[in-house]
mmCIF file of C-alpha atoms in Angstrom:
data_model
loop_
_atom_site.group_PDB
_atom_site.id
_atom_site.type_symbol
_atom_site.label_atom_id
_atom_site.label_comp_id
_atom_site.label_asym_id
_atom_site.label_seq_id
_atom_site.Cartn_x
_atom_site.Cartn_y
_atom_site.Cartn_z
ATOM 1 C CA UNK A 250 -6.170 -75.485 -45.761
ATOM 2 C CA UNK A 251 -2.289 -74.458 -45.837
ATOM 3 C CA UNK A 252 -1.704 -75.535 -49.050
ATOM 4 C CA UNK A 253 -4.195 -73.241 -50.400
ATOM 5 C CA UNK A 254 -2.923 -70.311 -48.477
ATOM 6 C CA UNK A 255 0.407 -71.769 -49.767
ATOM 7 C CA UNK A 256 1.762 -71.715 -46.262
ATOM 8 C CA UNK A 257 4.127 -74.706 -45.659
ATOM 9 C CA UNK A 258 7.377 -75.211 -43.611
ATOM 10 C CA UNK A 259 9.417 -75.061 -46.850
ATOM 11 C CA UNK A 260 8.514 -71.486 -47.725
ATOM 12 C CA UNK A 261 8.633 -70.283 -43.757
ATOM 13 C CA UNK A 262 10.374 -67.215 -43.459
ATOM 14 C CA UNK A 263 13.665 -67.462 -41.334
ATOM 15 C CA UNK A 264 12.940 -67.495 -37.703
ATOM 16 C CA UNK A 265 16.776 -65.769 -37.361
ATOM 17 C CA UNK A 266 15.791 -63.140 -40.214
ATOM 18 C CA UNK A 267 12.241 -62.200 -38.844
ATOM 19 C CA UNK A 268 14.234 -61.430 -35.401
ATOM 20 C CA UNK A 269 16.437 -59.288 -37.070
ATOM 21 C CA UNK A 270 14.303 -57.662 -38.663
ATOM 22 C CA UNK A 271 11.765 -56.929 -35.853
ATOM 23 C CA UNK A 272 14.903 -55.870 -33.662
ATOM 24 C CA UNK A 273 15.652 -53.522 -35.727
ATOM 25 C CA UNK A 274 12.390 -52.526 -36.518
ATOM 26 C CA UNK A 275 11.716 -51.669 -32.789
ATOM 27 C CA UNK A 276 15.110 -49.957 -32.204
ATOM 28 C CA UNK A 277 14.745 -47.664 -35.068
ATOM 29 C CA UNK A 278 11.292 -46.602 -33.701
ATOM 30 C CA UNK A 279 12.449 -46.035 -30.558
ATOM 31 C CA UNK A 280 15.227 -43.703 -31.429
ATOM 32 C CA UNK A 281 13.022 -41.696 -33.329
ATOM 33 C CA UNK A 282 11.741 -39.744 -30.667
ATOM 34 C CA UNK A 283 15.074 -39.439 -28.450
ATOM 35 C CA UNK A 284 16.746 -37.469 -31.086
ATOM 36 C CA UNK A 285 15.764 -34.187 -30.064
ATOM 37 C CA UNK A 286 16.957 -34.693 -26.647
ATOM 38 C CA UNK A 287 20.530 -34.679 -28.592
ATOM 39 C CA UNK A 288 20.293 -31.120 -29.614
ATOM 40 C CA UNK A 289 17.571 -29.777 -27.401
ATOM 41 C CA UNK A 290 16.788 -29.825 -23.911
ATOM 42 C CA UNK A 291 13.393 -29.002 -21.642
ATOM 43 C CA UNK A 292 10.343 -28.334 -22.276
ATOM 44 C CA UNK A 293 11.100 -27.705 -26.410
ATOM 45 C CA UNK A 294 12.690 -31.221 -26.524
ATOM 46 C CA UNK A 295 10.028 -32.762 -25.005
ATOM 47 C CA UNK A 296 7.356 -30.472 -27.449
ATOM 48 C CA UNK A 297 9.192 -31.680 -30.194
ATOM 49 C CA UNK A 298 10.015 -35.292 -29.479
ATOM 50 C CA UNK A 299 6.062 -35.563 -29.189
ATOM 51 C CA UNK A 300 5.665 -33.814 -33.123
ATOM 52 C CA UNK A 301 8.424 -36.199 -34.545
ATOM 53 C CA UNK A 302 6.868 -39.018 -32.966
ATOM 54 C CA UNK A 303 3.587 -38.045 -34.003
ATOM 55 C CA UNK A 304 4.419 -37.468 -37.811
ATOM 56 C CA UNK A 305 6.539 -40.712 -37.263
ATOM 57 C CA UNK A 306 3.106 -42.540 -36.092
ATOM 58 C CA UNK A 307 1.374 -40.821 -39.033
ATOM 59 C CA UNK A 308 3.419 -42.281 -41.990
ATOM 60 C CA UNK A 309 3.955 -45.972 -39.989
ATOM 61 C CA UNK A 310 0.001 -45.907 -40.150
ATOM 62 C CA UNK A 311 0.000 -44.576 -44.132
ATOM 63 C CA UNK A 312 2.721 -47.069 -44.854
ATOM 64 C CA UNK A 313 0.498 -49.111 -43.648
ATOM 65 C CA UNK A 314 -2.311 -48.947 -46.249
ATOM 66 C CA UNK A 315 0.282 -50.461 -48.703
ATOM 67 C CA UNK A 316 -0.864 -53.962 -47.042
ATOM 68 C CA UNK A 317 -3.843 -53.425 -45.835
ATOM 69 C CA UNK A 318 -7.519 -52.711 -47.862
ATOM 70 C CA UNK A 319 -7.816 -49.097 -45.536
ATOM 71 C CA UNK A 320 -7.283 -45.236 -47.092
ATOM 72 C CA UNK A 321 -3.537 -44.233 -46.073
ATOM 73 C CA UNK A 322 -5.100 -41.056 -44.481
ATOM 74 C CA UNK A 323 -7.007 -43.157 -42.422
ATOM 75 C CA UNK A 324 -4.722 -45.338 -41.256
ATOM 76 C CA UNK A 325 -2.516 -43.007 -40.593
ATOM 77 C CA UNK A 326 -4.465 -40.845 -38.481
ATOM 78 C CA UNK A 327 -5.594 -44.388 -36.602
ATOM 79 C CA UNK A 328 -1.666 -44.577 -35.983
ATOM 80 C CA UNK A 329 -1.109 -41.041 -34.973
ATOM 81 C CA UNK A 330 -4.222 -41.644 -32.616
ATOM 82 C CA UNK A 331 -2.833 -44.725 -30.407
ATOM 83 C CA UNK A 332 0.568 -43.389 -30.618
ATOM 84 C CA UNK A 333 -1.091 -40.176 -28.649
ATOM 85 C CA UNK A 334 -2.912 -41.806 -26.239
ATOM 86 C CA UNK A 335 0.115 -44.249 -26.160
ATOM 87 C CA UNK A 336 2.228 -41.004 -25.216
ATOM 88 C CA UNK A 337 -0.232 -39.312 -22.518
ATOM 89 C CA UNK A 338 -0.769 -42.563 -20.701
ATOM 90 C CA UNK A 339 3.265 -43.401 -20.726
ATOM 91 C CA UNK A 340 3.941 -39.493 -19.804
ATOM 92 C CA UNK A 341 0.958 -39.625 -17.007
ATOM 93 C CA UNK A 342 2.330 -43.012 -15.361
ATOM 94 C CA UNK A 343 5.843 -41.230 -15.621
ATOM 95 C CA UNK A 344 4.826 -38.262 -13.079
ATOM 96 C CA UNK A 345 2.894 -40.881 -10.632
ATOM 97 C CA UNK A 346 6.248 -42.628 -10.166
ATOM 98 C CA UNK A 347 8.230 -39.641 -9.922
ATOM 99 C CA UNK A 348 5.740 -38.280 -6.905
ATOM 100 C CA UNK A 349 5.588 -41.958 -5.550
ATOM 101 C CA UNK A 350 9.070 -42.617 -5.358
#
């Protein structure tokens, strides 16, 4: 069955490259919505670090649809939509610790 996929050891990707590249992958997402805090401060950095990160989910998700069999509007939107709830949730548990602790 992996030679018909044409999966075999000899045409593996780099276990050193596909580190790389998902380190990087993750730090350059991660930045994305800390940059406001750089020029901003408050409640508008917080307003828009939540719109960059949400336009940022939206064209992951479209960017998406290049590999995948889905409408880019759809998959973006699907992105946009976890990375909302993703942000609420994370925002929400931030407040409980800061009243627990």
């Amino acid at each position: 069955a992996a030679e018909e996929l044409g999966i075999s050891e000899i045409n593996a990707p780099s276990p050193v490259r596909a580190a790389l590249s998902s380190g990087l992958s993750t730090a350059v997402g991660a930045i994305v919505p800390v940059l406001p805090f750089f020029w901003l401060d408050g409640v508008t950095a917080i307003i828009v670090a939540a719109a960059v990160s949400l336009v940022a989910h939206f064209l992951v998700g479209a960017a998406k649809s290049l590999i995948t069999v889905r409408s880019w509007w759809t998959s973006g939107l699907e992105m946009m939509g976890v990375g909302a709830l993703e942000g609420v949730v994370t925002y929400g548990l931030g407040l409980a610790a800061g009243k627990l602790l």
